[in-house]
mmCIF file of C-alpha atoms in Angstrom:
data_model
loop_
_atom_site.group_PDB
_atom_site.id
_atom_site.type_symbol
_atom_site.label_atom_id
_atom_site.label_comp_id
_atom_site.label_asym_id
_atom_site.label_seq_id
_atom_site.Cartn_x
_atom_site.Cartn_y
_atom_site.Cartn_z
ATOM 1 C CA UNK A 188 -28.535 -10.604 59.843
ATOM 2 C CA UNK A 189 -28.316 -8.208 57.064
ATOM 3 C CA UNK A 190 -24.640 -8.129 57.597
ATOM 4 C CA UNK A 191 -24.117 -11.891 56.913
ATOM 5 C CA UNK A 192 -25.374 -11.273 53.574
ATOM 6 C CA UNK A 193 -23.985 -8.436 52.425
ATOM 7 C CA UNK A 194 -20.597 -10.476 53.771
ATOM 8 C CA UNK A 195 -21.745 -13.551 51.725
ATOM 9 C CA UNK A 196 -22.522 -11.482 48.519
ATOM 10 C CA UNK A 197 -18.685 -9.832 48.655
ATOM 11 C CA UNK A 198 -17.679 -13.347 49.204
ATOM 12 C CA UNK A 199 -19.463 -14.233 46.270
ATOM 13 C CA UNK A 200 -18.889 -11.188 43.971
ATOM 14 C CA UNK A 201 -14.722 -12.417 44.622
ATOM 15 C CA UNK A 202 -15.167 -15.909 44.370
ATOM 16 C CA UNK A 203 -17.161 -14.784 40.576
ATOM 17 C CA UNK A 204 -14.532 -12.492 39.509
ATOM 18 C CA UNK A 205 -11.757 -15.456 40.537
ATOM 19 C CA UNK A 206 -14.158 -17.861 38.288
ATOM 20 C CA UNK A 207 -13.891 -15.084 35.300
ATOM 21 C CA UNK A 208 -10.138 -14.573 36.107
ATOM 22 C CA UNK A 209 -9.365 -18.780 35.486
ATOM 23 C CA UNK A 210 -11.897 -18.848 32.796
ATOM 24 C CA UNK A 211 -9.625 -16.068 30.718
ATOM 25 C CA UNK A 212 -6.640 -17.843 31.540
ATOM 26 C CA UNK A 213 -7.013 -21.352 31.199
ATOM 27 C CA UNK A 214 -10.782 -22.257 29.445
ATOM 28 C CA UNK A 215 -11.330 -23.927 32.663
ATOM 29 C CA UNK A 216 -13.845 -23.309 35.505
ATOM 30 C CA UNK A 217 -12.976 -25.920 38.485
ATOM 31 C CA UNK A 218 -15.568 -27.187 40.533
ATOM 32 C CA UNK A 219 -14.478 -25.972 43.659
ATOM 33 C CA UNK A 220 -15.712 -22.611 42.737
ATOM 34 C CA UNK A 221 -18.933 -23.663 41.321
ATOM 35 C CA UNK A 222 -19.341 -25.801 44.550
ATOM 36 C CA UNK A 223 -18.139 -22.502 46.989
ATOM 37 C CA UNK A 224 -20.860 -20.670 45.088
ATOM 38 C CA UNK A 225 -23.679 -22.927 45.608
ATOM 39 C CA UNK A 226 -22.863 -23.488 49.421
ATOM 40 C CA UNK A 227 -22.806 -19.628 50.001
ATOM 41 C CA UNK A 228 -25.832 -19.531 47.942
ATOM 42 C CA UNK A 229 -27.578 -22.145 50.668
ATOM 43 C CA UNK A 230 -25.652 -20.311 53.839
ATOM 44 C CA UNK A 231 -27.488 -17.350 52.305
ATOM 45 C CA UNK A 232 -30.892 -18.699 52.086
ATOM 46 C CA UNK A 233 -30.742 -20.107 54.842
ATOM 47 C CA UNK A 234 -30.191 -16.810 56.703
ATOM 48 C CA UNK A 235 -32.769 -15.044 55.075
ATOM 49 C CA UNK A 236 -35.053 -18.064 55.810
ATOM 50 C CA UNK A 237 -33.823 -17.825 60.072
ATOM 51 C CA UNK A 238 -34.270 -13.715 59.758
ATOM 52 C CA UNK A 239 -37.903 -13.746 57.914
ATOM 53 C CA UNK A 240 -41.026 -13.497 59.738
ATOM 54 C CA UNK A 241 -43.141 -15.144 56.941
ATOM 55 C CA UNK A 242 -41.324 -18.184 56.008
ATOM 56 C CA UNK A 243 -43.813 -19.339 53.327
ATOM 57 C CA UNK A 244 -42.975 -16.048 51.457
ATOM 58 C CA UNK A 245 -39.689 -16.237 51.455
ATOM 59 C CA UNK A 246 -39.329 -19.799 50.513
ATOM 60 C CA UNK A 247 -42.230 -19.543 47.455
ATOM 61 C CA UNK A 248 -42.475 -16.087 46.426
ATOM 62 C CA UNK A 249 -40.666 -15.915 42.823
ATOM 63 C CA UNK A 250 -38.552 -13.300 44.153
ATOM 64 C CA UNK A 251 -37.663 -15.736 47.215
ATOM 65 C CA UNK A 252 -35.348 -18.541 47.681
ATOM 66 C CA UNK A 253 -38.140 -20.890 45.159
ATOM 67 C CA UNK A 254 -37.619 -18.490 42.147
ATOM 68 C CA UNK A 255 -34.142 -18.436 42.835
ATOM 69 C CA UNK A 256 -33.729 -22.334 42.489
ATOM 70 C CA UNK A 257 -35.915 -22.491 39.940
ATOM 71 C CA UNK A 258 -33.719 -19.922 37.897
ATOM 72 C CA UNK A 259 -30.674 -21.779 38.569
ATOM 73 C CA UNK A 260 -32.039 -25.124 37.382
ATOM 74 C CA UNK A 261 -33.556 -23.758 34.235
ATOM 75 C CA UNK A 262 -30.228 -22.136 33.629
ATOM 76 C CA UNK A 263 -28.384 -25.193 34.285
ATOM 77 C CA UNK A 264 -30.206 -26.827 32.292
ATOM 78 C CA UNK A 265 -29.736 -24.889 29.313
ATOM 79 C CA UNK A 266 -25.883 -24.663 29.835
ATOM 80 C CA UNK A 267 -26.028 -28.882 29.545
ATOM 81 C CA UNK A 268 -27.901 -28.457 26.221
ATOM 82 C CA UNK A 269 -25.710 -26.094 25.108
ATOM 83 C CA UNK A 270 -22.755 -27.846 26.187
ATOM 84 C CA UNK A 271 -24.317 -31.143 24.511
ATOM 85 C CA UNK A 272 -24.354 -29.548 21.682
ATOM 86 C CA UNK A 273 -20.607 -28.239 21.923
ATOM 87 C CA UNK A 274 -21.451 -24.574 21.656
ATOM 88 C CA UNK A 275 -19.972 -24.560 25.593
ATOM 89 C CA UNK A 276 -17.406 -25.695 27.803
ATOM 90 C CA UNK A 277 -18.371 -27.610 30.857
ATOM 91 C CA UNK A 278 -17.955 -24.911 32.919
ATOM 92 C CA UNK A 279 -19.478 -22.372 31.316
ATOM 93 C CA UNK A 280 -22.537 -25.270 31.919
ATOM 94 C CA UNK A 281 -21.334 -25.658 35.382
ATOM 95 C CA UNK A 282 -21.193 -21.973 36.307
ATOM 96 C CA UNK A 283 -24.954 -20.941 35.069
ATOM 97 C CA UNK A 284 -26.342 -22.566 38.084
ATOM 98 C CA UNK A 285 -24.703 -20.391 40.786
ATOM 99 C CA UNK A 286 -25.209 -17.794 38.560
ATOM 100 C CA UNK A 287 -29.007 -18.578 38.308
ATOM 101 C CA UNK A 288 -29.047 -19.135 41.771
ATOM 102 C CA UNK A 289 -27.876 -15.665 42.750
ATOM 103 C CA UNK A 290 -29.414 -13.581 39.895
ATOM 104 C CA UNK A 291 -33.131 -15.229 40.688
ATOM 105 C CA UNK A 292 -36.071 -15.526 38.408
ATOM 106 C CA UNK A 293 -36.573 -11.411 38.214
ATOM 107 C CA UNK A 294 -32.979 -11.104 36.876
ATOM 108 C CA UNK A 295 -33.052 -13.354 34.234
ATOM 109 C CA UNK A 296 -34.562 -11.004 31.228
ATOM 110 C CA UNK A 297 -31.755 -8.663 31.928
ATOM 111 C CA UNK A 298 -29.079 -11.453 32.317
ATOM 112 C CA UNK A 299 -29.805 -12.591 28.919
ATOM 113 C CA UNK A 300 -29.912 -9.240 27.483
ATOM 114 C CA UNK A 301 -26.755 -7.973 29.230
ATOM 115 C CA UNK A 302 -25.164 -11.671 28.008
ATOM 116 C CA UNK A 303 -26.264 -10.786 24.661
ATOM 117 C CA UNK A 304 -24.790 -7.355 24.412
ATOM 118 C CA UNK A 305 -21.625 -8.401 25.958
ATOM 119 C CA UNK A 306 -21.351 -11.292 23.536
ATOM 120 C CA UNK A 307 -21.743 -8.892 20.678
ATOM 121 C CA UNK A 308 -18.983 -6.621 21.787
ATOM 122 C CA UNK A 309 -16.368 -9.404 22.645
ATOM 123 C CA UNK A 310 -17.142 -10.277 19.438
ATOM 124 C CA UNK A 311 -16.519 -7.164 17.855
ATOM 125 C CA UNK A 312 -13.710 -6.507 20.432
ATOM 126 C CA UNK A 313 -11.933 -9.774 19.166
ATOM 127 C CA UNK A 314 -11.955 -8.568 15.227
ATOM 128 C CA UNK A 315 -9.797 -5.295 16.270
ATOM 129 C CA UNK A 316 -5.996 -5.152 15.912
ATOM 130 C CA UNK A 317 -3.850 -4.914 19.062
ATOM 131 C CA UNK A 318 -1.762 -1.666 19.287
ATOM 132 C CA UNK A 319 1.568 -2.949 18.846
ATOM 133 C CA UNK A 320 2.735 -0.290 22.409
ATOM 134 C CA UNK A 321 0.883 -2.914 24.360
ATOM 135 C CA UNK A 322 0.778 -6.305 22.423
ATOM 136 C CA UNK A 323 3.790 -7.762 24.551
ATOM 137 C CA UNK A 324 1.528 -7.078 27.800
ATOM 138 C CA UNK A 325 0.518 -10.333 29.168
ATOM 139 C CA UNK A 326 -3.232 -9.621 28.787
ATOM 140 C CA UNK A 327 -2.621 -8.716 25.622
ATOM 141 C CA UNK A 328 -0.849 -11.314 24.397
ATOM 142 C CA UNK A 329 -3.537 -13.743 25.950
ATOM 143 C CA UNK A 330 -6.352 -12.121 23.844
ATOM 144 C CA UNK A 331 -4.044 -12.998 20.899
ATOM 145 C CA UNK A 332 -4.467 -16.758 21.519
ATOM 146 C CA UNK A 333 -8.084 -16.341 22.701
ATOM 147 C CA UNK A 334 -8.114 -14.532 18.751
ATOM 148 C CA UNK A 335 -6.427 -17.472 17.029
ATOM 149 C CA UNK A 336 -7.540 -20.320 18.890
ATOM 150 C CA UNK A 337 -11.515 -18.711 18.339
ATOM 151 C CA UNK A 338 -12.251 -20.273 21.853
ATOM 152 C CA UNK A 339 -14.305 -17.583 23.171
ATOM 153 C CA UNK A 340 -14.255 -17.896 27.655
ATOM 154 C CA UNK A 341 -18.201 -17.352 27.880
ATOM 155 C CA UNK A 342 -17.436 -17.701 31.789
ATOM 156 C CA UNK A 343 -15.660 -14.305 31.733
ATOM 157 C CA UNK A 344 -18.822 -13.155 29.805
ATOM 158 C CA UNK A 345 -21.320 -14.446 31.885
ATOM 159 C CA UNK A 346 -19.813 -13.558 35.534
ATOM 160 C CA UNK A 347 -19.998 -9.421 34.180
ATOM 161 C CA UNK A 348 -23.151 -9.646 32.902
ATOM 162 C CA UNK A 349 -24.493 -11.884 36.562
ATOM 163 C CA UNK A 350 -22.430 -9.004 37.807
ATOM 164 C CA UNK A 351 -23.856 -6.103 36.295
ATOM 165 C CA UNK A 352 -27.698 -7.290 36.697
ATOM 166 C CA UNK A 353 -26.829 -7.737 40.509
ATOM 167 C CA UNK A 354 -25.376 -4.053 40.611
ATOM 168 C CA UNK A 355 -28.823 -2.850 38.449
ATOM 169 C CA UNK A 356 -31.172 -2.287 41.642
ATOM 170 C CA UNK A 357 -28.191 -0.395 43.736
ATOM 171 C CA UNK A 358 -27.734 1.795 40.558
ATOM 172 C CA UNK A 359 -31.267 2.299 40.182
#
């Protein structure tokens, strides 16, 4: 059983990176991928549900499957407000839940703070001149309009920071 998960987080970890990837190019998340995410999310749970001997733990312990939906609903719920408010797209709204979902309740402190830091050096990262050897690169040349458009694709942001704070416990 452990297999199936470790093949459904890969799955995952691709299908994230593919999210940051359209996100970059196009300010767009599509559905699809925030729909894949959720149903490997369930397939998931629903594994470690079949493989657990105390089912009761791992459906309402707040490091089981109850934190996890609870993360991903809080964080989809602030991703509404802030798109409400026009601070984000609708995908960057759309895209906290699987993201909520898979980090859990324990890795939302350093979500946020890895989001924050990230944010900063974007930020930071956006103010620097392009050297002109590679400013006719493609990825280049893409920053340039993320630069003068000042649309900032928070997706990209927020998939390497989900990323990172579900690589913290094998680094640690």
């Amino acid at each position: 059983m452990r297999d199936v998960v470790v093949f459904i987080n890969s799955i995952s970890v691709l299908l994230f990176l593919y999210a940051a990837w359209t996100d970059f190019r196009t300010w767009k998340i599509p559905n699809t991928i925030v729909l894949a995410l959720v149903t490997l999310y369930a397939l998931r749970a629903m594994v470690v549900i079949f493989s657990s001997e105390d089912v009761g733990a791992a459906l309402f312990a707040s490091s089981g499957i109850g934190g996890d939906v609870g993360a991903g609903l809080l964080m989809f719920m602030l991703g509404v407000v802030l798109w409400a408010f026009r601070l984000f797209g609708a995908g960057d709204a759309k895209l906290f839940l699987p993201i909520g979902l898979f980090i859990g309740w324990h890795g939302m402190l350093p979500f946020s703070f890895l989001l924050l830091v990230l944010g900063v050096v974007t930020l930071l990262v956006l103010r620097l001149p392009v050297p002109l050897r590679v400013a006719h690169l493609a990825f280049f040349m893409r920053i340039g309009e993320i630069r003068a458009s000042r649309k900032i694709p928070y997706g990209v942001l927020m998939v390497f920071a989900a990323l990172l704070t579900l690589a913290l416990p094998i680094i640690q």
